[in-house]
Amino acid sequence: MDYVIVGNGIVANTIAFRLTRKITPQDTLTIIGRTARPGSATLAAGAMLNSFAEIDAHSLQSDTDLYHFELSHLATRMWPTFERELIDAAGEYLPSGCAKCEIQSGGGCFGLGTYIINNTAADDSDDNNFDAIVTALKNFNEQFDFVNPRDIPNYFPAQKSRATRALYIHNEGWLNPRLVMEKLDAILTNHPRVKVRDATAERFFKSGSRVSTVQLDSGEMIEGDIFLLACGASVSKVLVKSMLEIDVQPVFYGTGVSLEIMSEEFPHRNCVRTPNRGGACGIYSVPYFWDPGTNNNHILIGASNFISPTPVNFGRLGSIEHLMKSAIEEINGNFYKAELIRTNVGWRPTTQDTFPLLGKTSIDNFIIASGTKRDGFHLSPVISDYITRILLNEPVDERFKCFAPERPLIRSLSREAAVEIIVSGLMSEQYQHGYLPSNIRMNAQVRETYRQDIEKLHDRIGATDWGIPPEMVNMYRNGHAH
Ligand SMILES: Cc1cc2nc3c(=O)[nH]c(=O)nc-3n(C[C@H](O)[C@H](O)[C@H](O)COP(=O)(O)OP(=O)(O)OC[C@H]3O[C@@H](n4cnc5c(N)ncnc54)[C@H](O)[C@@H]3O)c2cc1C
């Protein structure tokens, strides 16, 4: 078989990796993607391996939500072994930073332990989301401790933004995504059955009922037997050009900015983060280790989120300013003298219904893996396992079909719930940006104005018995989602 994978982010490359473990010497695997990885969400990620830390007051309500969480929880448990597998597979090609890996002794570019802080920098949605995390940790019997915020290493917030509660989740950790990608590149470029093409895929062509070729930007045609489309937020662009007559919901560009800083005296060993805020991930700092031999004082600060139907290549000054200010005020005042090493901009692949697109299409040899939004890095050991089995026609959990690319939109929110969540998210956003109502009545008035606006939007698009996913408000408002 000749397998062709379009895309070279964490999703495509972990699938390619798993495929190399299973293909026969007669098979080939071609991976198409620019070496520079334009718009790569993977290279902008933390990458935090969070599942409980991502829960908010409205999570885990539907069967699909619960199944998604089950996969996320499974991914947390898979990462240590998966990372070990990557190191072993890279062998003599292991990047120098990874060659001295201390994974087994708890050091190196992988670590466990996430602190969740509940502070007063935004509004009481943070309290509700913090409570929801605690409830889920208890219900699922996950190891955690309440901690005194003052005992969190390298946590020095501004007085007005200090946390009143905090907890520590033992098994949720982090990785440096750039090192993981270096390792995957080393494995794949040196594999005898793999061809890596530094190119962009323009469109697919069908022959009869099957996809037969993909055209590169150079005009070259690549033939294959089985095709996987896994190019992150750009999958819709390729699908539209390809005119394959399959009905796949749009994937939008969830532009996210993160900042790599060097903070000499305040290296981190754990993630420190707020709960989710207003449909985004709040503010966080993640250790950003390069190798065990260096002074590991690099930290990643994240992250903003701006959803758009077209790619955005650069971070907005407003997003960058907000990240810097929030990190200094809410996590460590000493970051004011940290050095800014790099500004990352990545496109989170965000579907219209906000659930991932994973699996076979109605074209038998055409598979899609995208739409992972905020946790595709973390989920990649699980996604790569399941998609590889699908590529090889092996059985997978039947429930995974709920993410089939041509599914009808999953509408897991009622209109009432959506309006409430969206209004709360907008209020939280205002508070994060310094909103100060003159009195309690003004607050009620602002809330009511938002509520009326969101109700009207639901009426206008005919959402009488379903709710708009909070991230998608502007896409519906501006006619990009229907
Ligand atoms: C700021 C930020 C922080 C994040 N933090 C986390 C986190 O802490 N934990 C977590 O789990 N997730 C996090 N995420 C989300 C995570 O990064 C994504 O879910 C995941 O990386 C998506 O992987 P992907 O391979 O689908 O897409 P990408 O990483 O975007 O990869 C797609 C690749 O395909 C290439 N490509 C595009 N078009 C074509 C084409 N036509 N032909 C060939 N190649 C093409 C692109 O150049 C790119 O290299 C974060 C994202 C951002 C932006």
XYZ file of C-alpha atoms and ligand atoms in Angstrom:
535
model
C 0.000 0.000 0.000
C 1.073 3.587 -0.652
C -0.097 5.847 2.165
C -0.146 9.627 1.671
C -0.483 12.010 4.617
C -1.183 15.708 4.056
C 0.023 17.767 7.031
C 3.030 17.580 9.347
C 1.840 18.726 12.778
C 1.552 16.572 15.889
C -1.575 14.806 14.600
C -0.142 13.862 11.182
C 3.297 12.966 12.484
C 2.199 10.808 15.400
C -0.104 8.913 13.029
C 2.813 8.546 10.604
C 4.976 7.293 13.466
C 2.457 4.644 14.501
C 2.018 3.639 10.867
C 5.756 3.049 10.481
C 5.504 0.488 13.300
C 2.886 -1.497 11.404
C 3.518 -1.196 7.653
C 5.221 -3.944 5.701
C 8.458 -3.567 3.680
C 6.288 -3.356 0.536
C 4.380 -0.301 1.784
C 5.376 3.355 1.386
C 4.408 6.449 3.325
C 4.609 9.996 1.934
C 4.211 12.971 4.274
C 3.458 16.348 2.676
C 4.069 19.618 4.534
C 6.380 22.621 4.578
C 9.440 22.137 6.789
C 8.831 25.604 8.286
C 5.310 24.524 9.310
C 3.472 27.801 8.648
C 0.594 28.362 11.076
C 1.436 25.250 13.062
C -0.653 25.033 16.206
C 1.699 22.359 17.470
C 4.713 24.658 17.586
C 2.731 27.318 19.458
C 1.360 24.927 22.081
C 2.360 24.690 25.754
C 2.125 21.818 25.535
C 0.078 21.099 28.604
C -1.258 17.583 29.049
C -4.431 18.706 30.768
C -7.784 16.970 31.030
C -9.248 17.768 34.459
C -7.633 21.210 34.350
C -9.657 21.912 31.189
C -13.029 21.196 32.791
C -15.423 24.063 33.328
C -18.859 24.475 34.882
C -20.584 23.424 31.644
C -18.369 20.457 30.717
C -19.262 16.773 30.712
C -22.967 17.355 30.059
C -23.502 15.267 26.929
C -22.444 11.741 25.929
C -20.056 13.185 23.326
C -18.491 15.458 25.952
C -18.032 12.533 28.279
C -16.491 10.364 25.576
C -14.131 13.186 24.561
C -13.100 13.520 28.207
C -12.574 9.760 28.445
C -10.123 9.953 25.519
C -8.385 12.927 27.089
C -8.015 11.092 30.393
C -6.650 8.075 28.529
C -4.126 10.312 26.723
C -2.793 11.594 30.063
C -2.032 8.041 31.077
C -0.502 7.160 27.693
C 2.003 10.039 27.410
C 4.882 8.763 29.594
C 5.017 5.455 27.685
C 4.455 7.137 24.332
C 7.308 9.594 24.939
C 9.553 6.664 25.875
C 8.538 4.904 22.650
C 9.502 7.987 20.629
C 12.890 8.206 22.338
C 13.581 4.530 21.690
C 12.459 4.769 18.071
C 14.654 7.818 17.400
C 17.684 5.829 18.588
C 20.896 7.248 17.138
C 18.959 10.112 15.502
C 17.713 11.460 18.826
C 18.088 15.278 18.946
C 20.955 16.262 21.258
C 18.597 17.759 23.867
C 16.762 14.447 24.169
C 19.878 12.279 24.171
C 20.417 13.003 27.855
C 16.782 12.362 28.605
C 15.824 12.075 32.255
C 12.260 11.028 31.677
C 12.492 8.011 33.963
C 13.864 10.108 36.800
C 11.233 12.793 36.409
C 13.452 15.400 34.741
C 14.111 16.535 31.203
C 11.587 18.025 28.826
C 8.646 16.159 30.292
C 7.135 16.703 33.690
C 4.036 16.000 35.716
C 2.088 18.293 37.988
C -0.268 21.208 37.322
C -1.307 23.907 39.799
C -4.739 25.456 39.278
C -5.096 28.868 40.853
C -8.435 30.463 41.694
C -7.851 34.199 41.841
C -9.941 37.357 41.638
C -8.412 38.832 38.481
C -11.494 37.999 36.391
C -14.956 37.242 37.777
C -16.814 34.493 39.603
C -16.919 32.239 36.500
C -13.407 31.294 37.623
C -14.832 30.135 40.981
C -17.518 28.055 39.264
C -14.984 26.482 36.913
C -12.596 25.772 39.787
C -15.457 24.078 41.687
C -16.285 22.002 38.596
C -12.668 20.801 38.391
C -12.746 19.793 42.070
C -16.033 17.923 41.613
C -14.703 16.033 38.585
C -11.414 15.179 40.336
C -13.415 13.724 43.224
C -15.955 11.921 41.021
C -13.248 10.288 38.922
C -11.031 9.598 41.917
C -8.093 11.453 40.371
C -5.097 12.244 42.572
C -5.047 15.905 43.670
C -4.367 18.071 46.713
C -5.605 21.433 47.828
C -2.541 23.589 48.363
C -1.904 26.923 49.964
C -1.299 29.274 47.001
C 1.664 30.701 48.909
C 3.365 27.304 48.696
C 3.316 27.175 44.873
C 6.922 27.413 43.682
C 7.710 30.642 41.817
C 4.206 31.992 42.294
C 4.355 35.718 43.128
C 1.166 37.412 41.884
C 0.223 41.052 42.391
C -1.600 41.532 45.692
C -4.928 42.273 43.997
C -4.698 39.217 41.764
C -3.554 36.684 44.314
C -5.291 33.332 44.459
C -7.505 32.511 47.389
C -7.619 28.787 46.537
C -5.350 26.449 44.621
C -5.014 22.771 43.889
C -2.361 20.475 42.516
C -3.181 17.750 39.974
C -0.428 15.179 40.212
C -0.707 13.436 36.843
C -1.251 16.325 34.442
C 2.010 17.549 33.000
C 3.694 19.207 30.067
C 6.188 18.722 27.248
C 8.204 20.990 25.027
C 6.337 20.492 21.718
C 9.313 21.605 19.637
C 11.450 18.802 21.074
C 8.704 16.263 20.481
C 8.429 17.408 16.849
C 12.225 17.258 16.448
C 12.114 13.673 17.643
C 9.269 12.751 15.306
C 11.060 14.427 12.388
C 14.222 12.484 13.200
C 12.297 9.201 13.246
C 10.318 9.863 10.075
C 13.017 11.398 7.867
C 15.336 8.489 8.627
C 12.774 5.751 8.100
C 13.410 3.728 4.916
C 9.693 3.505 3.958
C 8.955 7.217 4.524
C 9.327 10.089 2.037
C 8.963 13.569 3.506
C 7.998 16.216 0.928
C 8.687 19.885 1.730
C 5.568 21.096 -0.104
C 1.974 22.239 0.268
C -0.875 20.045 -0.947
C -3.212 22.029 -3.164
C -6.040 19.583 -3.882
C -7.072 15.950 -4.176
C -8.377 14.273 -7.323
C -10.738 11.327 -7.571
C -10.702 8.465 -9.997
C -14.084 6.736 -9.897
C -15.215 6.516 -6.324
C -11.765 6.780 -4.765
C -9.191 9.490 -4.230
C -6.292 8.743 -6.528
C -3.851 11.667 -6.352
C -2.968 14.831 -4.536
C -1.522 17.819 -6.360
C 1.329 19.792 -4.775
C 1.823 23.545 -5.096
C 4.579 22.782 -7.626
C 1.978 21.064 -9.817
C 3.464 17.612 -9.155
C 0.908 14.839 -8.659
C 1.417 12.281 -5.872
C -0.390 8.994 -6.305
C -1.464 6.754 -3.466
C -3.820 4.030 -2.242
C -4.902 5.589 1.049
C -4.990 9.318 1.844
C -5.087 11.072 5.201
C -5.914 14.775 5.395
C -4.433 16.084 8.661
C -3.230 19.622 7.992
C -4.807 21.271 11.024
C -6.856 24.417 10.504
C -6.281 24.381 6.724
C -8.293 21.210 6.021
C -11.330 23.178 4.829
C -9.197 25.134 2.358
C -7.929 21.890 0.788
C -11.385 20.278 0.846
C -13.067 23.236 -0.851
C -10.481 23.231 -3.660
C -10.747 19.454 -4.048
C -14.510 19.375 -4.743
C -14.787 15.768 -3.573
C -18.539 16.025 -3.024
C -18.359 15.196 0.646
C -20.114 17.326 3.203
C -17.692 18.238 5.986
C -18.442 21.111 8.359
C -16.047 24.082 8.234
C -12.853 24.157 10.254
C -11.929 27.679 11.354
C -8.585 29.198 12.279
C -8.416 29.593 16.074
C -5.415 31.893 16.096
C -3.507 31.587 19.338
C -0.497 33.506 20.564
C 1.951 32.175 23.135
C 5.173 33.734 24.414
C 8.425 31.974 25.175
C 10.245 33.908 27.879
C 13.497 33.453 29.778
C 13.110 34.128 33.476
C 16.561 33.750 35.010
C 15.764 33.488 38.700
C 12.347 31.900 38.458
C 12.476 28.648 36.505
C 9.267 26.586 36.632
C 8.930 22.859 37.169
C 5.131 22.737 36.926
C 2.302 24.310 34.980
C 0.580 27.126 36.843
C -2.771 28.074 35.354
C -6.188 29.519 35.952
C -9.299 27.536 35.043
C -10.718 28.124 31.547
C -12.076 31.613 31.054
C -14.777 32.690 28.626
C -14.286 29.856 26.114
C -10.490 30.101 26.255
C -7.856 28.578 28.450
C -7.222 31.482 30.819
C -3.636 32.418 31.630
C -0.888 29.874 32.225
C 2.851 29.378 32.503
C 4.461 26.102 31.443
C 8.074 24.966 31.860
C 9.734 25.040 28.448
C 12.768 22.825 28.905
C 15.282 22.419 26.125
C 17.571 19.791 27.603
C 18.607 18.587 31.045
C 22.118 19.999 30.645
C 21.156 23.653 30.269
C 19.886 26.137 32.775
C 16.206 25.532 32.180
C 14.737 28.913 32.780
C 12.563 29.134 29.681
C 8.810 29.309 30.267
C 5.866 29.425 27.893
C 3.095 31.914 28.609
C -0.266 31.293 26.967
C -2.572 31.819 25.314
C -4.973 33.962 23.307
C -7.713 32.747 20.950
C -9.210 34.564 17.974
C -11.474 32.561 15.653
C -11.520 33.501 11.999
C -12.502 31.943 8.640
C -9.150 32.979 7.159
C -5.596 32.562 8.442
C -4.067 35.297 10.591
C -0.292 35.326 10.349
C 0.746 37.562 13.208
C -0.310 38.025 16.809
C -2.270 41.149 17.719
C -0.509 43.637 19.969
C -3.574 43.560 22.215
C -3.194 39.785 22.697
C 0.511 40.033 23.382
C 0.044 42.898 25.824
C -2.715 41.004 27.627
C -0.604 37.851 27.956
C 2.384 39.755 29.318
C 0.318 41.787 31.755
C -1.701 38.804 32.997
C 1.387 36.628 33.446
C 3.141 39.372 35.421
C 0.100 40.206 37.553
C -1.430 36.773 38.027
C 1.575 34.432 38.079
C 4.885 36.083 38.818
C 5.582 39.789 39.226
C 9.236 39.094 38.535
C 8.383 38.249 34.920
C 8.590 42.015 34.308
C 12.324 41.512 33.854
C 12.052 38.238 31.927
C 13.365 38.307 28.361
C 10.982 37.712 25.461
C 12.524 34.918 23.389
C 9.822 34.212 20.833
C 6.224 35.018 19.976
C 4.445 31.950 18.615
C 1.341 32.199 16.462
C -0.559 28.988 15.719
C -3.929 28.126 14.256
C -6.019 25.855 16.466
C -8.173 23.764 14.125
C -11.648 24.655 15.398
C -14.734 23.044 13.885
C -18.146 24.653 13.702
C -19.536 22.346 16.399
C -16.154 22.481 18.254
C -15.727 18.674 18.342
C -12.884 17.038 16.373
C -13.158 15.521 12.884
C -11.653 12.061 13.107
C -12.173 9.048 10.895
C -13.250 7.695 7.550
C -15.247 9.718 5.060
C -17.784 8.261 2.628
C -14.877 7.955 0.185
C -13.456 4.625 1.251
C -9.745 5.520 0.992
C -10.008 9.078 2.354
C -9.603 9.760 6.082
C -9.561 13.066 7.976
C -7.932 13.908 11.325
C -8.326 17.508 12.449
C -10.453 19.855 14.544
C -8.602 19.187 17.786
C -8.890 22.818 18.881
C -7.195 23.217 22.266
C -5.986 19.741 23.102
C -4.681 18.050 19.969
C -1.177 17.792 21.337
C -2.364 16.109 24.496
C -4.752 13.791 22.618
C -2.236 12.746 19.978
C -1.216 9.360 21.488
C -4.889 8.311 21.405
C -5.822 9.898 18.064
C -2.756 8.413 16.381
C -3.577 4.973 17.742
C -7.207 5.034 16.559
C -6.564 6.669 13.178
C -3.716 4.271 12.402
C -6.078 1.373 13.048
C -8.645 2.976 10.738
C -5.993 3.399 8.028
C -5.157 -0.286 8.388
C -8.807 -1.374 8.512
C -8.435 -2.652 12.067
C -11.355 -2.415 14.527
C -11.643 0.626 16.829
C -14.023 1.561 19.608
C -17.457 2.006 17.934
C -18.037 5.197 19.913
C -15.174 6.886 18.021
C -17.615 7.173 15.083
C -19.254 10.115 16.852
C -16.399 12.232 15.452
C -16.898 11.037 11.842
C -16.005 13.939 9.508
C -19.354 13.951 7.687
C -21.516 13.788 10.806
C -24.315 16.303 11.208
C -23.293 19.157 13.530
C -23.230 18.011 17.145
C -25.547 20.357 18.983
C -24.891 19.482 22.586
C -26.042 22.789 24.103
C -29.609 23.919 24.620
C -30.346 27.513 23.616
C -30.853 28.516 27.254
C -27.542 26.977 28.341
C -25.673 28.520 25.405
C -27.026 32.009 26.107
C -26.025 31.714 29.757
C -22.517 30.427 28.920
C -21.922 33.046 26.233
C -23.065 35.924 28.442
C -20.918 34.663 31.341
C -17.968 34.306 28.955
C -18.390 37.855 27.687
C -18.587 39.229 31.220
C -15.493 37.252 32.206
C -13.694 38.643 29.163
C -14.599 42.195 30.176
C -13.349 41.651 33.717
C -10.097 40.163 32.386
C -9.597 43.394 30.461
C -10.111 45.739 33.388
C -13.894 46.322 33.358
C -14.962 48.186 36.487
C -18.735 48.804 36.759
C -19.666 51.868 38.766
C -22.262 49.906 40.730
C -24.149 46.616 40.818
C -26.997 47.950 38.631
C -24.628 48.860 35.848
C -23.359 45.309 35.924
C -26.885 43.929 35.617
C -27.534 46.307 32.726
C -24.411 45.231 30.824
C -25.312 41.577 31.359
C -28.860 42.196 30.151
C -27.599 43.998 27.026
C -25.390 41.028 26.221
C -28.245 38.605 26.875
C -30.614 40.419 24.516
C -27.957 40.569 21.817
C -27.200 36.844 22.055
C -30.920 35.946 22.144
C -31.428 38.044 18.996
C -28.532 36.315 17.291
C -30.112 32.927 18.089
C -33.442 34.169 16.660
C -31.791 35.545 13.532
C -30.053 32.269 12.627
C -33.062 30.130 13.569
C -31.457 28.572 16.653
C -34.713 27.978 18.488
C -33.976 24.599 20.027
C -30.175 24.526 20.049
C -27.410 26.785 21.254
C -24.449 28.393 19.516
C -21.124 27.058 20.830
C -19.537 30.018 22.673
C -16.415 30.074 20.458
C -18.603 30.325 17.353
C -20.626 33.444 18.176
C -18.764 35.688 15.742
C -18.715 33.040 13.009
C -22.548 32.826 13.185
C -22.883 36.569 13.594
C -20.808 37.279 10.493
C -22.368 34.582 8.334
C -19.364 32.239 8.216
C -21.284 29.472 9.996
C -24.822 28.380 9.122
C -1.190 29.005 21.508
C -1.645 27.581 21.534
C -1.523 26.837 22.691
C -1.942 25.513 22.718
N -1.747 24.792 23.865
C -2.058 23.486 23.870
C -1.773 22.696 25.013
O -1.266 23.187 26.008
N -2.087 21.364 24.960
C -2.653 20.788 23.858
O -2.902 19.578 23.862
N -2.935 21.519 22.775
C -2.656 22.845 22.754
N -2.947 23.599 21.660
C -3.718 22.969 20.568
C -2.825 22.096 19.736
O -1.689 22.820 19.408
C -3.577 21.621 18.488
O -4.773 20.968 18.870
C -2.729 20.635 17.689
O -1.391 21.059 17.635
C -3.256 20.483 16.272
O -2.362 19.670 15.578
P -2.470 19.463 14.007
O -1.378 18.549 13.639
O -3.867 19.077 13.655
O -2.281 20.916 13.383
P -0.956 21.794 13.194
O -0.039 21.653 14.328
O -1.427 23.164 12.863
O -0.264 21.149 11.951
C -0.747 21.264 10.638
C 0.454 21.267 9.718
O 0.010 21.106 8.368
C 0.679 22.058 7.555
N -0.199 22.356 6.422
C -1.218 23.240 6.362
N -1.791 23.209 5.149
C -1.133 22.278 4.432
C -1.272 21.779 3.116
N -2.208 22.233 2.287
N -0.400 20.834 2.674
C 0.547 20.339 3.516
N 0.720 20.784 4.773
C -0.116 21.736 5.233
C 0.921 23.259 8.461
O 1.989 24.065 7.965
C 1.241 22.577 9.781
O 2.609 22.294 9.908
C -2.526 24.921 21.580
C -2.644 25.661 20.406
C -2.208 26.976 20.367
C -2.306 27.761 19.082
